[in-house]
Short mmCIF file of C-alpha atoms (C1' of nucleotides) in Angstrom, two decimals:
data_model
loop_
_atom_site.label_atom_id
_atom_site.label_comp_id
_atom_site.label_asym_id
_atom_site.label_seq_id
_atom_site.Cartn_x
_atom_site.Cartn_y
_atom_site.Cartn_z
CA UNK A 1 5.49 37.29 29.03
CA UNK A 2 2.05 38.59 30.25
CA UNK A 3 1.33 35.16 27.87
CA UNK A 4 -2.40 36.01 28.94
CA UNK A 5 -3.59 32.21 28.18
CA UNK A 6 -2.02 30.87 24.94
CA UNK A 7 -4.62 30.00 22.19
CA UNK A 8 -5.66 26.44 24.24
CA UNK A 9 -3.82 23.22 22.47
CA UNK A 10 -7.51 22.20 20.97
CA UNK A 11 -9.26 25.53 20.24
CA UNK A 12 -12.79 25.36 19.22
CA UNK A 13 -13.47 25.74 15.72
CA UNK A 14 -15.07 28.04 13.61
CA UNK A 15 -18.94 26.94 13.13
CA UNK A 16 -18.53 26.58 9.44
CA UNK A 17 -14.90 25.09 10.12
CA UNK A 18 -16.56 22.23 12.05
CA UNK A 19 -19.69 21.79 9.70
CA UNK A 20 -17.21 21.68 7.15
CA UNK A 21 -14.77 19.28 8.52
CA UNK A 22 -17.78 16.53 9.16
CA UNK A 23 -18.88 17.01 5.48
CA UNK A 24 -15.38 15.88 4.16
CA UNK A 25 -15.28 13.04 6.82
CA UNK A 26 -18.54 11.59 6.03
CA UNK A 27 -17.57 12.32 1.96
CA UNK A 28 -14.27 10.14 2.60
CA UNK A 29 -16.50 7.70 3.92
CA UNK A 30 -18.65 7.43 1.16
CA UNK A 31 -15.75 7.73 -1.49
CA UNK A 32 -13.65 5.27 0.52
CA UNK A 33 -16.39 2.60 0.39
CA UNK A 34 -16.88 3.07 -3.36
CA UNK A 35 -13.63 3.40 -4.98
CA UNK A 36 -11.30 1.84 -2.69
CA UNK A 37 -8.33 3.20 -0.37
CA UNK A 38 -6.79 5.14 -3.71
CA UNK A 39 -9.71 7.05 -4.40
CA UNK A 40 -8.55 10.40 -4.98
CA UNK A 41 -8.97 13.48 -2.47
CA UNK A 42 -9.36 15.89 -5.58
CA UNK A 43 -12.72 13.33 -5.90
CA UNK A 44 -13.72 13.45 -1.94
CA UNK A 45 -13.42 17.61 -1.97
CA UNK A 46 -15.82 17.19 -5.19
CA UNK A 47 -18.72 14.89 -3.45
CA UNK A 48 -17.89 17.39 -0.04
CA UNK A 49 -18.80 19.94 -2.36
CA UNK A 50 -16.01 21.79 -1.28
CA UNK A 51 -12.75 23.18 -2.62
CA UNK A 52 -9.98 21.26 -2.39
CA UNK A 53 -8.06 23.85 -0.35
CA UNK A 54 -10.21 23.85 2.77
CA UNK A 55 -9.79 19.61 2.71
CA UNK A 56 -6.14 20.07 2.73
CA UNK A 57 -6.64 22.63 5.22
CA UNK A 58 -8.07 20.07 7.45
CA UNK A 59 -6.32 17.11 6.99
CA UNK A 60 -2.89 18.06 5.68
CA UNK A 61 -2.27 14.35 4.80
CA UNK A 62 -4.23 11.21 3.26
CA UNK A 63 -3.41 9.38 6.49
CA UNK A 64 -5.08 12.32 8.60
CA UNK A 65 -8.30 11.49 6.38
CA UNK A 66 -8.50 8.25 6.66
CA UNK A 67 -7.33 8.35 10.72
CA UNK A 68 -10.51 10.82 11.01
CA UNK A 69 -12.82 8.36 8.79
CA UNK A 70 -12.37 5.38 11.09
CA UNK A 71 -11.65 6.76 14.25
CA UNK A 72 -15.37 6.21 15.65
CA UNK A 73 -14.85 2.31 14.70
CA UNK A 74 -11.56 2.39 16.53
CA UNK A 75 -13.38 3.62 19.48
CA UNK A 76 -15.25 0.55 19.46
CA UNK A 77 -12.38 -1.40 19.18
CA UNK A 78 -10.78 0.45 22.46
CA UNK A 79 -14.26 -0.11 24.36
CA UNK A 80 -14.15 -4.06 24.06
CA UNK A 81 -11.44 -4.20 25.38
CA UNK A 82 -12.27 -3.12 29.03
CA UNK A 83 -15.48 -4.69 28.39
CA UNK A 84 -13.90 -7.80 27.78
CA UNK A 85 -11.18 -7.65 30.67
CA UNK A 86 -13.62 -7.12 33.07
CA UNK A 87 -16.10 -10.09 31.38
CA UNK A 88 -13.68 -12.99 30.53
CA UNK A 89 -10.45 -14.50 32.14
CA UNK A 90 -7.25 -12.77 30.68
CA UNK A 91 -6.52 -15.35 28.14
CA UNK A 92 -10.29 -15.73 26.92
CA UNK A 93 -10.32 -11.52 27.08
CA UNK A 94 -7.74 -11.56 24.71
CA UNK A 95 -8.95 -13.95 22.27
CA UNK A 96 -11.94 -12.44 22.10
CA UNK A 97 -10.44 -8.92 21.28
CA UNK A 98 -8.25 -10.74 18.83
CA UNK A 99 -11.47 -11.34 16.85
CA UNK A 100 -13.25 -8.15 17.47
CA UNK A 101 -9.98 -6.73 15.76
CA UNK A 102 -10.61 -9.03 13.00
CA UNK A 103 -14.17 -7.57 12.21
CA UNK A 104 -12.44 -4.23 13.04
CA UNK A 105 -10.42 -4.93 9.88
CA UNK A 106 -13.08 -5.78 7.94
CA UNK A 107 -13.93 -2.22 7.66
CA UNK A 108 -10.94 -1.25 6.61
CA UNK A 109 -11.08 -3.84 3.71
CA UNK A 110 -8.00 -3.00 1.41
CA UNK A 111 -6.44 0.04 2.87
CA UNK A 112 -3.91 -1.54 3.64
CA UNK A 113 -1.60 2.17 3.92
CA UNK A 114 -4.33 3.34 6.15
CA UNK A 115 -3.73 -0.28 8.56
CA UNK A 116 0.20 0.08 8.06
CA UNK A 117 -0.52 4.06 9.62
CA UNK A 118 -2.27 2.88 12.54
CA UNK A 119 0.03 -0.43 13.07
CA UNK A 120 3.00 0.17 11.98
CA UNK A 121 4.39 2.51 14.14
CA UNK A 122 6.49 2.48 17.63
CA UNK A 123 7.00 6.04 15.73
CA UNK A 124 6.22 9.47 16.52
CA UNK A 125 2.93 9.34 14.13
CA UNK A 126 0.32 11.98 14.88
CA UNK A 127 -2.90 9.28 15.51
CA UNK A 128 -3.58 9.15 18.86
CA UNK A 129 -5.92 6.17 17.70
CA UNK A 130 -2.58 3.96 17.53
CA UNK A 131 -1.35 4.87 20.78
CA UNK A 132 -5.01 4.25 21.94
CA UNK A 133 -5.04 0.72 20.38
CA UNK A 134 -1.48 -0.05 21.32
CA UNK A 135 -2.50 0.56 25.05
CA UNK A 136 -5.69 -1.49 25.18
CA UNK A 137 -3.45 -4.51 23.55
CA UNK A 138 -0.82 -4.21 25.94
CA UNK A 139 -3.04 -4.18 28.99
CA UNK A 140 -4.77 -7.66 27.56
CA UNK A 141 -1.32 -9.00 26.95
CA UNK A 142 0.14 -8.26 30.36
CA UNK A 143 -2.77 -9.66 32.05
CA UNK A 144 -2.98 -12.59 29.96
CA UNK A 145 0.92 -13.39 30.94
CA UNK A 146 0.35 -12.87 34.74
CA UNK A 147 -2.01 -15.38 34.73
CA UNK A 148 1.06 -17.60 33.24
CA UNK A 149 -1.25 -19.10 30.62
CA UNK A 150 0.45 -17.69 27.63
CA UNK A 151 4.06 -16.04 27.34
CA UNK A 152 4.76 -13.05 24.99
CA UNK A 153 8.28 -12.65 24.08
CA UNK A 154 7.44 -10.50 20.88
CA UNK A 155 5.98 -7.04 20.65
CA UNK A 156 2.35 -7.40 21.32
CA UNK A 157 1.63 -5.47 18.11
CA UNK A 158 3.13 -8.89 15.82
CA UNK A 159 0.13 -10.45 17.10
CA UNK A 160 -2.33 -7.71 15.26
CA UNK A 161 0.24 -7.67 12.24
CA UNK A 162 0.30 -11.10 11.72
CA UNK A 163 -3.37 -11.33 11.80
CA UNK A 164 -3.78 -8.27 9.58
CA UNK A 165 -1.54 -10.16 6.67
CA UNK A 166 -3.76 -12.82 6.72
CA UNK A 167 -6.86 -10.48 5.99
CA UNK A 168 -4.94 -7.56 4.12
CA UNK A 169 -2.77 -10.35 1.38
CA UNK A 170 -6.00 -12.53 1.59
CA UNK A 171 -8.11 -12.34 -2.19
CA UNK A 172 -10.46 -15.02 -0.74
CA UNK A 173 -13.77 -14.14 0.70
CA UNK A 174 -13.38 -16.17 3.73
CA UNK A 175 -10.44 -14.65 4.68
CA UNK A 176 -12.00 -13.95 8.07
CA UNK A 177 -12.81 -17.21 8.84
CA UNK A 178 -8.78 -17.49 7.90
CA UNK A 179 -8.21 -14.61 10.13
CA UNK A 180 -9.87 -16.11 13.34
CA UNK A 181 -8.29 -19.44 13.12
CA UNK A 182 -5.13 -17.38 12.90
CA UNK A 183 -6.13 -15.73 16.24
CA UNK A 184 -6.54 -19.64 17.94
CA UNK A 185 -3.22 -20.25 16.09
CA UNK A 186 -0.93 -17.79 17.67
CA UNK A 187 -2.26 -17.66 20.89
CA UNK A 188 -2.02 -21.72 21.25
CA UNK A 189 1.72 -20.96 19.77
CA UNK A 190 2.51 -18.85 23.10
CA UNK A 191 0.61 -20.96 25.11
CA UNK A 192 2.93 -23.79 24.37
CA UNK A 193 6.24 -21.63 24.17
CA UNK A 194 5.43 -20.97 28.07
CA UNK A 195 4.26 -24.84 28.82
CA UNK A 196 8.11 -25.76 27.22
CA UNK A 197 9.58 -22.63 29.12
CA UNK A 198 8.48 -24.57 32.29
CA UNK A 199 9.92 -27.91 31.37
CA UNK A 200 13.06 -26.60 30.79
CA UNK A 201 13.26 -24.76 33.80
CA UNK A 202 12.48 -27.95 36.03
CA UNK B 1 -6.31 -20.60 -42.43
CA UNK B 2 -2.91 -21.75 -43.58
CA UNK B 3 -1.84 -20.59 -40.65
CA UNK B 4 1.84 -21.88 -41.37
CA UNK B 5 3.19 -21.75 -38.10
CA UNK B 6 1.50 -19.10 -35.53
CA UNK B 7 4.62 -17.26 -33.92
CA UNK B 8 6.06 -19.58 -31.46
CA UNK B 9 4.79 -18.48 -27.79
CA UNK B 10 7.88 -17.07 -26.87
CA UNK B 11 9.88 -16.15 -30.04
CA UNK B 12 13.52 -15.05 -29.48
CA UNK B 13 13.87 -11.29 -28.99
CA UNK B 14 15.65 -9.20 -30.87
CA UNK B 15 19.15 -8.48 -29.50
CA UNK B 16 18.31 -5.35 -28.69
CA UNK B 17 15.02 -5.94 -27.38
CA UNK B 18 16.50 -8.39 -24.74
CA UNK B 19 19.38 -5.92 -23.99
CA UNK B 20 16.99 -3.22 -22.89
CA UNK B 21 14.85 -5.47 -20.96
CA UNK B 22 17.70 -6.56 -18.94
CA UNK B 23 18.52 -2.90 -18.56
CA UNK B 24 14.97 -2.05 -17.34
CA UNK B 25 15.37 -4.66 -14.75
CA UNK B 26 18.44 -3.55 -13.62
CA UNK B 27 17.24 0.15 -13.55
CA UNK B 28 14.12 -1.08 -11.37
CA UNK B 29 15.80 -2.73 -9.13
CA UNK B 30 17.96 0.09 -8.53
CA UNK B 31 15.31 2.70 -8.06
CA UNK B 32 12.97 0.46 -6.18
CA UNK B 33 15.23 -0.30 -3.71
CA UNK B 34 16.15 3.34 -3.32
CA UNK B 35 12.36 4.92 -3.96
CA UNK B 36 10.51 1.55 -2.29
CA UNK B 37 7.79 0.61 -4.25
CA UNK B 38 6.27 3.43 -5.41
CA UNK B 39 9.10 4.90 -7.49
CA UNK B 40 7.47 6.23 -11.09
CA UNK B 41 8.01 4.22 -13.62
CA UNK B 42 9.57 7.02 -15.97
CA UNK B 43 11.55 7.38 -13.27
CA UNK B 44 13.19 3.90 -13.69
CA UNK B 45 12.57 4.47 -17.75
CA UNK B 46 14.92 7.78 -17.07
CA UNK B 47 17.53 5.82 -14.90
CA UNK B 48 17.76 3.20 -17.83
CA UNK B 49 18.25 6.13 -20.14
CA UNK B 50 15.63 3.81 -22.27
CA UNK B 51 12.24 5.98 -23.27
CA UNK B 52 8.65 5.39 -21.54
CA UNK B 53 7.17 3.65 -24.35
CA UNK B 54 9.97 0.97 -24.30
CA UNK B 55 9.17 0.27 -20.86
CA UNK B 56 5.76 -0.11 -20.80
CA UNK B 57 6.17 -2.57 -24.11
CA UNK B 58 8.25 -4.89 -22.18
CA UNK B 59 6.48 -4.01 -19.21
CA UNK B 60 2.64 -3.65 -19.59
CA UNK B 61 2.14 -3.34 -15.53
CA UNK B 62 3.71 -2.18 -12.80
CA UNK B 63 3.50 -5.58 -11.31
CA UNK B 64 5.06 -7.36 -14.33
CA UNK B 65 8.67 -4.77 -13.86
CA UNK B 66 8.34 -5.97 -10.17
CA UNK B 67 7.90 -9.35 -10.96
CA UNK B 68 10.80 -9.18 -13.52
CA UNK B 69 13.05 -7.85 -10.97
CA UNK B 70 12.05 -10.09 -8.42
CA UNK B 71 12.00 -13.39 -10.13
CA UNK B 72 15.60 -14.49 -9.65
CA UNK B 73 15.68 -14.11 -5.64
CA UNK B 74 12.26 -16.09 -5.87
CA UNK B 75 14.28 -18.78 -7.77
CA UNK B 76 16.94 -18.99 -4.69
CA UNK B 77 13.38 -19.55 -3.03
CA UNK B 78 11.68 -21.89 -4.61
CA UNK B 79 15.86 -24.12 -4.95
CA UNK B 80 15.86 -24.03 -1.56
CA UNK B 81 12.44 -25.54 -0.96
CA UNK B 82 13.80 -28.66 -2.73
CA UNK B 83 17.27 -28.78 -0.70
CA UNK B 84 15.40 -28.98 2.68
CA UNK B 85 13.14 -31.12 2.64
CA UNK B 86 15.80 -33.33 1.12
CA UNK B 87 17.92 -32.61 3.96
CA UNK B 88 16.06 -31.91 6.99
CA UNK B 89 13.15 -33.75 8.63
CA UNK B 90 9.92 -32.47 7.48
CA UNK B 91 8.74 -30.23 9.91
CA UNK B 92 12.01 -28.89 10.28
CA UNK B 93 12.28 -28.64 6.87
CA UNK B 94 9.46 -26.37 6.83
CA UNK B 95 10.40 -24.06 9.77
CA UNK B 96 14.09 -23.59 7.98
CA UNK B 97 11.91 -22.64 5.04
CA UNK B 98 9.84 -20.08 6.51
CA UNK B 99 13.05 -18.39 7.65
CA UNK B 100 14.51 -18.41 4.35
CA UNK B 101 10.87 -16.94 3.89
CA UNK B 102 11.70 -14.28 6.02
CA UNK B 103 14.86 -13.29 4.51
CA UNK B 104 13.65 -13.06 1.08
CA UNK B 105 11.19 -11.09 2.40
CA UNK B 106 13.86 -9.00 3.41
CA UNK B 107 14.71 -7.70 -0.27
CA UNK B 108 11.29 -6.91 -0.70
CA UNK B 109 10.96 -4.03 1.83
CA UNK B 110 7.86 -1.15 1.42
CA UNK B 111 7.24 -3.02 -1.74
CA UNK B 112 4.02 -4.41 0.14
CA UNK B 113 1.80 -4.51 -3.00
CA UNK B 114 4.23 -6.70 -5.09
CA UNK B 115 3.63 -9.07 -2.32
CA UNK B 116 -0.08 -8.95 -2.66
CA UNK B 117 0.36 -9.70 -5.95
CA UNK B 118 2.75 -12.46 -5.50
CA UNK B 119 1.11 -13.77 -1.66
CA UNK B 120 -2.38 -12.50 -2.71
CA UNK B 121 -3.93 -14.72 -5.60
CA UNK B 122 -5.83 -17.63 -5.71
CA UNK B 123 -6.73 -15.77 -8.07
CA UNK B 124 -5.71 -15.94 -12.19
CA UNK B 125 -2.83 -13.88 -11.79
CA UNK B 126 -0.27 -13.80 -15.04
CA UNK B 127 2.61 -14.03 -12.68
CA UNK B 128 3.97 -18.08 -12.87
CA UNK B 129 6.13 -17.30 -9.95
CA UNK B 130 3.43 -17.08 -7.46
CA UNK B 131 2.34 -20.86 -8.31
CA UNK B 132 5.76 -21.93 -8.13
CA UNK B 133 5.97 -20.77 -4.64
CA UNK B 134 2.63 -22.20 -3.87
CA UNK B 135 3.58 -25.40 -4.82
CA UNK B 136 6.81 -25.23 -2.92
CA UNK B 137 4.72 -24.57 0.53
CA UNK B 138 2.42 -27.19 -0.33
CA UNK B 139 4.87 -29.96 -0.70
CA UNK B 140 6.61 -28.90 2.49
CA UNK B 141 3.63 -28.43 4.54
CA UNK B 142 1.88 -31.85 3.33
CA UNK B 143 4.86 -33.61 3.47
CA UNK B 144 5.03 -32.37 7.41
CA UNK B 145 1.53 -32.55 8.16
CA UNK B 146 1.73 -36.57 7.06
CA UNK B 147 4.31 -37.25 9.59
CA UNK B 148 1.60 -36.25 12.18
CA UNK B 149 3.20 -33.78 14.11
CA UNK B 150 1.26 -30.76 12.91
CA UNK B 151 -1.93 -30.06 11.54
CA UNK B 152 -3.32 -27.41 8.36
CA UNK B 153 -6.77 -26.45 9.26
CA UNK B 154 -5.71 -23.38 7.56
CA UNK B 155 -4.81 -22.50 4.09
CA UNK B 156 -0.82 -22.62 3.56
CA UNK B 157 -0.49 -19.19 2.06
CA UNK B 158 -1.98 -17.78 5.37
CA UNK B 159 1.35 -18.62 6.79
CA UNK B 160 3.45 -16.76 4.54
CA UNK B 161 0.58 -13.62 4.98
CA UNK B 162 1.15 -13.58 8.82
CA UNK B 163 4.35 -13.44 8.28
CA UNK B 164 4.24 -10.97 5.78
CA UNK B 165 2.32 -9.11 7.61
CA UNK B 166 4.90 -9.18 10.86
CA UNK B 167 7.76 -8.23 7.95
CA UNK B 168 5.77 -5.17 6.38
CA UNK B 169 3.94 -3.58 9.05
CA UNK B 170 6.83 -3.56 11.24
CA UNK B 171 8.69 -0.14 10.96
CA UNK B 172 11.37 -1.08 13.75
CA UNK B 173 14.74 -2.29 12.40
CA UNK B 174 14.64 -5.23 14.25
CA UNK B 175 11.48 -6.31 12.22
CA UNK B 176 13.46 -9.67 11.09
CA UNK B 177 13.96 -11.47 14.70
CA UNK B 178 9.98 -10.62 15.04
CA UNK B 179 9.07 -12.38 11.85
CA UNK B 180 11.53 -15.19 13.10
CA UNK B 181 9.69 -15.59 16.34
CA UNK B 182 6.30 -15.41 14.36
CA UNK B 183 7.28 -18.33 12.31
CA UNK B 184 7.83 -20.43 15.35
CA UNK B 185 4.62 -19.45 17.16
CA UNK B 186 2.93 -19.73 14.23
CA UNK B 187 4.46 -23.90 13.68
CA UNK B 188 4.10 -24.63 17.91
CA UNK B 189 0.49 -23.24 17.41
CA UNK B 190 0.29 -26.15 14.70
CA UNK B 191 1.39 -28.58 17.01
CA UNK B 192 -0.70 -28.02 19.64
CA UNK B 193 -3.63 -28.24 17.61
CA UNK B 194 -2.67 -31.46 16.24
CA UNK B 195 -2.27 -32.71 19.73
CA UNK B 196 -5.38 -31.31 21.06
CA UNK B 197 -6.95 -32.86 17.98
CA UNK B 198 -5.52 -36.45 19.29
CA UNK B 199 -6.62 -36.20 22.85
CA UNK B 200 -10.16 -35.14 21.96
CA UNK B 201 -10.12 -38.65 19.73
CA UNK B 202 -9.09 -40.63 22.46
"C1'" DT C 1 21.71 -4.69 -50.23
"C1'" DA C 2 16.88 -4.37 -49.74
"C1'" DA C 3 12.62 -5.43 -47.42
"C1'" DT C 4 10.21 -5.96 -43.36
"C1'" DA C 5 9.43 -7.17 -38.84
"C1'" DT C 6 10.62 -5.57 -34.54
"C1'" DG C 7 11.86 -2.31 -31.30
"C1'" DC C 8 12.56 2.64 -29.87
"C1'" DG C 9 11.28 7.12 -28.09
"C1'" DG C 10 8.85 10.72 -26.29
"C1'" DA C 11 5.10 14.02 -27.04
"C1'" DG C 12 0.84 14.69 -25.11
"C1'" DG C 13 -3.83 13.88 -22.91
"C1'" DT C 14 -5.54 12.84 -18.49
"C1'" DA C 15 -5.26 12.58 -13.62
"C1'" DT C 16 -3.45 13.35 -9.03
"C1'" DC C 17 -1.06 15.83 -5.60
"C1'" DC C 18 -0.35 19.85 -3.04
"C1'" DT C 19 0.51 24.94 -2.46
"C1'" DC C 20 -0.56 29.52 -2.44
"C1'" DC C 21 -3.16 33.47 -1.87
"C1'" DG C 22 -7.11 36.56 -2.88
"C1'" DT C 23 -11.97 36.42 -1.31
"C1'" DT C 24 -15.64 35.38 1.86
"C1'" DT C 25 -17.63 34.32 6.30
"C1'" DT C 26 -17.95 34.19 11.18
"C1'" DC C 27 -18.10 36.12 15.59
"C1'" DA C 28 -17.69 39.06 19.36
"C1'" DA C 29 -16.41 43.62 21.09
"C1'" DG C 30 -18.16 48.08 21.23
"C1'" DC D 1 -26.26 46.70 14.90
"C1'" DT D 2 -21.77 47.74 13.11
"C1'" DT D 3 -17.37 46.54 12.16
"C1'" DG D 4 -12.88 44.50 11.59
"C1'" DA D 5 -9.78 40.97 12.21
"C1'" DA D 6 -9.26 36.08 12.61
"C1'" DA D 7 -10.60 32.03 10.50
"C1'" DA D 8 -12.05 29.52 6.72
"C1'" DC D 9 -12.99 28.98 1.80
"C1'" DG D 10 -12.01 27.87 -3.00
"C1'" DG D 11 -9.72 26.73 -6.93
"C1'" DA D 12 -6.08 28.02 -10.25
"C1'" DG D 13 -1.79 26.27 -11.33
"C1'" DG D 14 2.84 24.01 -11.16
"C1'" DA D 15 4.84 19.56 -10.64
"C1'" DT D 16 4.64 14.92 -11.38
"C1'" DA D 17 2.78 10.36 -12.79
"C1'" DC D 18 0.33 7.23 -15.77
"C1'" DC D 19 -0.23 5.30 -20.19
"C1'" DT D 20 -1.10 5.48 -25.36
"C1'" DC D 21 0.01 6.21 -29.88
"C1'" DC D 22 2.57 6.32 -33.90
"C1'" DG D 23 6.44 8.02 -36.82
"C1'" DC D 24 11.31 6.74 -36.86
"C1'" DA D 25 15.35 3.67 -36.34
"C1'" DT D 26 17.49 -0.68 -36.34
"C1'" DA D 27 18.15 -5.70 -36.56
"C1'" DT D 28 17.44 -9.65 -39.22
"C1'" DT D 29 16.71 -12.31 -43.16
"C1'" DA D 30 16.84 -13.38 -47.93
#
DNA sequence: TAATATGCGGAGGTATCCTCCGTTTTCAAG
DNA sequence: CTTGAAAACGGAGGATACCTCCGCATATTA
């Protein structure tokens, strides 16, 4: 009861601990890079040079890994989008996020898993970064609707899934150029789902 | 260099050979649907009560089982490509397509990487079924760009990926009404392109 | 029925995943 | 500085998967 103070939620790590954990980040990088999202973690622990106990003990699950690897890119991501909102009218704000996202994916070329992890879920996944990402999407969409420009009547998140498919199922090496057009695609698809939602309605 | 006959491309199987293929399909299907895509492979060897070897003889891939087992619901696919645009009006024809699209996406669930294979290639890829429903898309989307009313800046396929992409990265149930919705964004986004495209000529 | 082409099966080498637990290191209280 | 417990390390090892290889069994044909 005395329940002193409770081992805080985030309590800081062991010197080594930390050290540690950055080597296996900046290993997955490397490993990631070279061999692709399969590359094995036996492999990453190797080029860490450390046992493969302590990177288990870290990241209990691939997904952890690979949340950790590109979680500094996702900040990006998160940061242009207030830039943006404050910058550019809603609609504009949004497009142009919709194409930061795009070179956002290109870093993630073929980890597709990794994409569905951050994506995928309305679910109860441990990355904050998909909450995070989730959030700054929403607040574009809303905005864009208020201004009565566009109309979203799907879950914001089909936009970034849609666009995704087009770079994740895409072979070609201009898939991004495929990618952006996609952005100018959907967004001139809501855009004329709200202009007919007014004709009706007069 | 007699060379009396060379063993005709596709010489008639042994009745046993073609019994135990059939099984193997059957046993993949099975297990896939219950496992999703990654089930092992002596997994669906052990459900067939057939050994390893005989799989992988029949079988050389992973992707040629899952194109095996998919094969016959891409036939329904590629029959009902021709009945539309028989039927319906072009672009019509195309939307109605896209949702058939969407359902036979639907038996495909988790098994994202048979899609790659099957969405992905431009690329020489052994499977025949992924030209077949190439050329299916192309016909209808030609056949509805000529009548004016939309426009392909884009390559066809990139359709089917952002819809893909709305059908695998979705985790919610109701994952099916969002691809629907996608597939009519993704046409009205045509459309408007085609008639910004006209007013900017005039 | 005999010969042979074809198909079958599964042992086994390699690789990955992940757990478990004895050993080592850190860090701060005394 | 000493010391001891909490924290972290490391890697052996069990389970499973992939895929190959080749001796054995069976279907087919003459």
């Amino acid at each position: 009861m005395t329940d002193v103070e409770g081992p805080s939620p985030t309590r800081k790590l062991r010197a080594d601990g930390e050290r540690n954990r950055l080597r296996l980040i900046k290993a997955a990088k490397r490993v990631f890079a070279e061999k692709g999202a399969s590359a094995s973690l036996d492999q990453i622990a190797r080029d860490a040079e450390l046992g493969i106990g302590t990177l288990y003990r870290h990241f209990p699950t691939r997904d952890a890994l690979v949340e950790a690897v590109y979680r500094q890119e996702t900040e990006a991501l998160l940061s242009g989008a207030a830039q943006l909102s404050r910058e550019l009218e809603p609609v504009s704000a949004l497009r142009e996020w919709l194409r930061i996202f795009v070179e956002y994916l290109a870093s993630k070329q073929g980890m597709s898993e990794a994409l569905k992890t951050l994506i995928g879920g309305t679910e109860t996944l441990y990355g904050e970064s998909s909450a995070k990402v989730r959030g700054a999407l929403d607040t574009l969409v809303t905005a864009a609707v208020e201004t009565g420009e566009i109309r979203m009547h799907m879950e914001p998140l089909d936009l970034l899934r849609a666009i995704a498919g087009v770079a994740n199922l895409s072979p070609a090496q201009n898939w991004k150029r495929s990618a952006v057009l996609m952005v100018d695609v959907l967004l001139d698809g809501l855009r004329t789902e709200a202009r007919r939602a007014d004709l009706e309605r007069s």
